[in-house]
Tab-separated table of C-alpha atoms in Angstrom:
chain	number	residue	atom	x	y	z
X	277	UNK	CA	268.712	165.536	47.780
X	278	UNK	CA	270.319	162.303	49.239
X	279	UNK	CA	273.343	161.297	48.080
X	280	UNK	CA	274.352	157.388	47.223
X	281	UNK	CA	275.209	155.035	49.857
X	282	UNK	CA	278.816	153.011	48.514
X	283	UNK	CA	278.986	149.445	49.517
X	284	UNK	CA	282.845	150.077	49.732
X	285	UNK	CA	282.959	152.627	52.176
X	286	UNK	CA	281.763	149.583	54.701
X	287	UNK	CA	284.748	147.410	53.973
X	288	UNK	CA	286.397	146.887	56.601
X	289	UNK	CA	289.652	147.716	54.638
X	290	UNK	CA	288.321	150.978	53.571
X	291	UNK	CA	287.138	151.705	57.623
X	292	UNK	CA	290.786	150.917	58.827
X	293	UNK	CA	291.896	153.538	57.021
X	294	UNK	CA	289.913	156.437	57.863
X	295	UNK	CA	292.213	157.352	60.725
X	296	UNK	CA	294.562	158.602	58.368
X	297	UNK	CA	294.623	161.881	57.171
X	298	UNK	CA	294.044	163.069	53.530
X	299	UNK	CA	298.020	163.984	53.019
X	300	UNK	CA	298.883	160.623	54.324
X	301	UNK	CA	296.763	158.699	51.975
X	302	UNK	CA	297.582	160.668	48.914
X	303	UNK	CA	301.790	160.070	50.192
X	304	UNK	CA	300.626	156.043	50.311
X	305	UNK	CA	298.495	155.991	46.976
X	306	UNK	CA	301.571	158.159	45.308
X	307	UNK	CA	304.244	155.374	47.010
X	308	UNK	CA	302.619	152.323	46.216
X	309	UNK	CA	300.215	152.322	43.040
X	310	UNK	CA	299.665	148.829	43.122
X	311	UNK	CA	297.553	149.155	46.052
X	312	UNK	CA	293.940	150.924	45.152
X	313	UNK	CA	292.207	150.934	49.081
X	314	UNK	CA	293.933	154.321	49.126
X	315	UNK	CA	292.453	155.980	46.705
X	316	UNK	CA	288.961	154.025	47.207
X	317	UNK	CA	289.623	155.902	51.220
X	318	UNK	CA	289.359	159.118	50.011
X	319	UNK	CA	286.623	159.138	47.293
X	320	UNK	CA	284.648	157.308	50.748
X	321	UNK	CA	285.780	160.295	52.511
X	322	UNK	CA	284.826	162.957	49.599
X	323	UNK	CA	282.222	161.351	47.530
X	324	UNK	CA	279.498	163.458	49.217
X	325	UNK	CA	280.918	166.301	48.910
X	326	UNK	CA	281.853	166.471	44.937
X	327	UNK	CA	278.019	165.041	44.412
X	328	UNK	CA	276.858	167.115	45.837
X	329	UNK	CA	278.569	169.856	44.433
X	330	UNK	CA	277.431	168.233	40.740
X	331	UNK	CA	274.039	167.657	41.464
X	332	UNK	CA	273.367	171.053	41.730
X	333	UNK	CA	274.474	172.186	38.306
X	334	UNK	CA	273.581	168.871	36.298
X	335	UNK	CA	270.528	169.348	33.916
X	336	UNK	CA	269.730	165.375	34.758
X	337	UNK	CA	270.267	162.533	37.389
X	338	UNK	CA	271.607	160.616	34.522
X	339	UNK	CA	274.207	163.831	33.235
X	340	UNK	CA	274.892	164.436	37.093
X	341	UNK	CA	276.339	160.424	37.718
X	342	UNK	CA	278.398	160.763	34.341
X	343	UNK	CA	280.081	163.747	35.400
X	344	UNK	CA	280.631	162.686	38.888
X	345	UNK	CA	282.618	159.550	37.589
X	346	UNK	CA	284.304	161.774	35.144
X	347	UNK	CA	285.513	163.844	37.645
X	348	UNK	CA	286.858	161.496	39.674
X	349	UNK	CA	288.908	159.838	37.033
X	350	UNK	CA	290.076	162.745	36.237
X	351	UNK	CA	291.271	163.074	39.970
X	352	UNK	CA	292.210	159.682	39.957
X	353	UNK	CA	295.156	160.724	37.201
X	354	UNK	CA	296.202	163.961	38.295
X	355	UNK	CA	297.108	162.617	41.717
X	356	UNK	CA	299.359	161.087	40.787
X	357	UNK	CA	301.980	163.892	40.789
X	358	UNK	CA	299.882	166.132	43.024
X	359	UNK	CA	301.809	167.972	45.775
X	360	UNK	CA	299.991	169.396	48.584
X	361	UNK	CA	302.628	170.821	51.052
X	362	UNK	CA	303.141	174.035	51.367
X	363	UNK	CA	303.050	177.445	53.520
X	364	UNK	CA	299.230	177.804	53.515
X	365	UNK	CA	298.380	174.501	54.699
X	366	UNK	CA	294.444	175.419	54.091
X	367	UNK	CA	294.917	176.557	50.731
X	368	UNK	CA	296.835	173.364	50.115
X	369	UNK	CA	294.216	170.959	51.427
X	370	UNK	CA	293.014	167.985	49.246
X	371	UNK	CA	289.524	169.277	49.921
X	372	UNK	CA	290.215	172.654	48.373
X	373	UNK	CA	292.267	170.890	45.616
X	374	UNK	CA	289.174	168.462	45.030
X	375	UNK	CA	286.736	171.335	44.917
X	376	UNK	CA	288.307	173.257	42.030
X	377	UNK	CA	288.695	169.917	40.124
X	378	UNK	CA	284.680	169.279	40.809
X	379	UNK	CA	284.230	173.191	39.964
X	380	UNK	CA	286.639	172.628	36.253
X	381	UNK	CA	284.703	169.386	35.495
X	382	UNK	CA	281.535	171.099	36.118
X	383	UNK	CA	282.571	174.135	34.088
X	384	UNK	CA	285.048	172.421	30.960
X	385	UNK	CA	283.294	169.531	30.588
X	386	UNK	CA	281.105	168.613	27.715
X	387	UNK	CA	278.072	166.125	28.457
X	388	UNK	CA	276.146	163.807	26.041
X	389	UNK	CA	272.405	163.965	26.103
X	390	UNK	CA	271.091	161.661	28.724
X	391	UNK	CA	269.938	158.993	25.465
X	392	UNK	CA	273.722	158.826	24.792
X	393	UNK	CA	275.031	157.578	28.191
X	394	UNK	CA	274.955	154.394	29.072
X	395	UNK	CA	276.655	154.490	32.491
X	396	UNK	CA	275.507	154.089	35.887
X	397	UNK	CA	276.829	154.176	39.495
X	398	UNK	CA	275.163	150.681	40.227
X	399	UNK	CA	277.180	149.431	37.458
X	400	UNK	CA	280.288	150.112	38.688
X	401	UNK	CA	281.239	153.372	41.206
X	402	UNK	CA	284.292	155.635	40.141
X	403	UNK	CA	286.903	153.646	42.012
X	404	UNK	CA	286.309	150.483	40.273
X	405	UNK	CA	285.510	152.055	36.900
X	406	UNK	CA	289.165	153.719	37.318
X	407	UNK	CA	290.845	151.131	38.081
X	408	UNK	CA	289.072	148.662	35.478
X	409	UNK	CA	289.719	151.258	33.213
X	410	UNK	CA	293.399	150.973	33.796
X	411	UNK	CA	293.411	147.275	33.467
X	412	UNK	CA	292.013	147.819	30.086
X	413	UNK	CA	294.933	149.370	29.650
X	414	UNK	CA	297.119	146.823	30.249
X	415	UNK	CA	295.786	143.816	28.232
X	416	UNK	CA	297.248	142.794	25.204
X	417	UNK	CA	296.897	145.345	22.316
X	418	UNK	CA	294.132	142.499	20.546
X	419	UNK	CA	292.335	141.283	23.180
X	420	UNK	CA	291.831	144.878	24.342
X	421	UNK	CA	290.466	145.474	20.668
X	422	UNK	CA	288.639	142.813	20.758
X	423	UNK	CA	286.698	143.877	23.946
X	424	UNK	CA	285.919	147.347	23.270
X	425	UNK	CA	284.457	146.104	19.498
X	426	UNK	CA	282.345	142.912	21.160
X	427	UNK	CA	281.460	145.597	23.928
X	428	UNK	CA	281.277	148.938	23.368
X	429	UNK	CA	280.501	148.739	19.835
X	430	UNK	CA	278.154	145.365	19.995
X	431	UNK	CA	279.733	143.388	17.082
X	432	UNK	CA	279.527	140.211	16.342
X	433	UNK	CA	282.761	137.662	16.572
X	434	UNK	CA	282.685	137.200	12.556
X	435	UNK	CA	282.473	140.848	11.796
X	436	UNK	CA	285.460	141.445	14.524
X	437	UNK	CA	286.834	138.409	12.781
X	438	UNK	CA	286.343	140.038	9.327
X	439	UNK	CA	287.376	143.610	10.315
X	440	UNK	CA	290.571	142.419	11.804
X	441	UNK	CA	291.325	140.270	8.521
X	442	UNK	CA	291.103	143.312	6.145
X	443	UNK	CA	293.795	144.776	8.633
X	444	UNK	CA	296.112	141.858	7.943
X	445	UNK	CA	295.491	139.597	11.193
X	446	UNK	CA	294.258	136.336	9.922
X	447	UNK	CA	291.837	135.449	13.056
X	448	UNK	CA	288.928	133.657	12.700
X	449	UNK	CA	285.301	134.404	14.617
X	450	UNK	CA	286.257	131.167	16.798
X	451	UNK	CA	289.804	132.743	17.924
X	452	UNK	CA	287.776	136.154	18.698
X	453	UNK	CA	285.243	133.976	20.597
X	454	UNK	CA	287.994	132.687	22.930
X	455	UNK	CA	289.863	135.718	23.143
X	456	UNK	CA	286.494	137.469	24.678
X	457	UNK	CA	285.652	134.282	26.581
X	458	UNK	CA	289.326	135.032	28.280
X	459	UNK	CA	289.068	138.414	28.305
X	460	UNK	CA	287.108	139.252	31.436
X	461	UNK	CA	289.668	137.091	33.589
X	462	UNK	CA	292.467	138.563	32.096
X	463	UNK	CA	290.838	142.025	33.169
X	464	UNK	CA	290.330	141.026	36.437
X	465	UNK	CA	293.920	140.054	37.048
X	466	UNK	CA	295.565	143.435	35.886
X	467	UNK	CA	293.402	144.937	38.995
X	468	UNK	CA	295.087	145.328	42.208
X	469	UNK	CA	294.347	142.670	44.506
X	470	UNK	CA	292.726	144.768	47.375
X	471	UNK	CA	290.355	146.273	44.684
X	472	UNK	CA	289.388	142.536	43.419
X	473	UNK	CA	288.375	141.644	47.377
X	474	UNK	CA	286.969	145.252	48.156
X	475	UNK	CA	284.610	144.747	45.176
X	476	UNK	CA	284.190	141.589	44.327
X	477	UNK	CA	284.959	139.663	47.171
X	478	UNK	CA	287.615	137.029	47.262
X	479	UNK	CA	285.353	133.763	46.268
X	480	UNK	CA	283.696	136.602	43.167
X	481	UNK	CA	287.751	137.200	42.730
X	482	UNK	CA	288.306	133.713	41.959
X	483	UNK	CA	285.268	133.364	40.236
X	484	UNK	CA	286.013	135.792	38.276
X	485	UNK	CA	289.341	134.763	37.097
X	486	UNK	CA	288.026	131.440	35.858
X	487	UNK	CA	285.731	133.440	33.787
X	488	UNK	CA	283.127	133.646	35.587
X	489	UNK	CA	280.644	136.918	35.064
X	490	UNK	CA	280.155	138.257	38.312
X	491	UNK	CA	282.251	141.540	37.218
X	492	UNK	CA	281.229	141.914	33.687
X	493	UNK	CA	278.505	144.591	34.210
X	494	UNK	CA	281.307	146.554	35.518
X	495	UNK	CA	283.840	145.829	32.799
X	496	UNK	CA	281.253	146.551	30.773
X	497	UNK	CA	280.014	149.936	32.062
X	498	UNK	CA	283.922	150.932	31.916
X	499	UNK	CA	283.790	150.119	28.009
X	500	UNK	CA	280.712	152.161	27.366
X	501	UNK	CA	282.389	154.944	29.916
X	502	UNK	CA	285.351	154.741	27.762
X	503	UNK	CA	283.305	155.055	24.319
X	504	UNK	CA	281.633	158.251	25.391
């Protein structure tokens, strides 16, 4: 079994860090969240590992790449407040820690059938889909409504236009057309700015911002992601 190659895990951003130790990126992705190379370091340092670990419980290729994104996001959150230190400093290793999160996902975890998912790692890796996925999070309430209908759920700008009139906000299909003509730009720019140039590269970056479409199949695997 071979595991995926990540582009990332060549930039040289990403190689600077791998001098540090796991304690001292976790300390630098807890103390400055704005940043996301941090994070990105360790899932390059790990990613073998946990797909490993997946691969050789998952039914399918297809139900093994789900859960291995799944399980990082679900890192990606709890590390937030994740402490480490402490007498046993093997028990307390990330590794360790990252294991029994792989070994819970694996376990708690509830799959679709492989018809059902539309994600894939080419799409977008787990880094990226995280932190797209928090970006998402951070648009305004309609234009985030207005992406996950035109993109998760594949309707049209007049029947967005008509379900969002019977809930008492008079936009037309034109208005939804801009908003989702705006929308991937306005995604791009709630992403930190190291993830923009690890990913899409500062002239994609820009690109991107002026609506360009060079990070939509990745905005777009993070909506389905977020549907299933």
């Amino acid at each position: 079994m071979q595991t995926p190659q990540f582009p990332e895990c060549q930039h040289l951003t990403i190689k600077s860090l791998f001098r540090y130790s796991d304690q001292d990126l976790l300390t630098l992705f807890q103390r400055y969240p704005e940043q996301g190379k941090y994070f990105v370091a360790l899932f390059c340092r790990y990613n073998p590992i946990v797909y490993t670990l997946i691969a050789h419980s998952a039914r399918s290729p297809v139900q093994g790449d789900y859960l291995f994104a799944l399980t990082w996001r679900h890192a990606f959150y709890e590390m937030r407040s994740l402490e480490l230190r402490g007498q046993n400093a093997h028990a307390s290793s990330f590794q360790n820690w990252l294991i029994n999160v792989t070994a819970m996902c694996i376990n708690q975890v509830e799959l679709p059938p492989v018809e059902a998912i539309t994600y894939s790692l080419e799409s977008a890796s787990p880094p990226l889909w995280c932190y797209l996925e928090q970006a998402l999070d951070r648009l305004p309430p309609i234009v985030r409504l207005i992406l996950i209908m035109a993109k998760t759920f594949k309707w049209s700008p007049t029947r967005i236009a008509a379900y969002l009139q019977a809930e008492g906000d008079m936009i037309s299909p034109a208005q939804v057309q801009d908003y989702l003509n705006e929308s991937y730009g306005l995604l791009t720019l709630q992403l930190p700015e190291d993830i923009r140039v690890i990913y899409l590269g500062e002239e994609e970056a820009t690109a991107e911002m002026l609506g360009g479409s060079s990070g939509g199949a990745a905005a777009e695997a993070t909506l389905a992601l977020s549907d299933s």
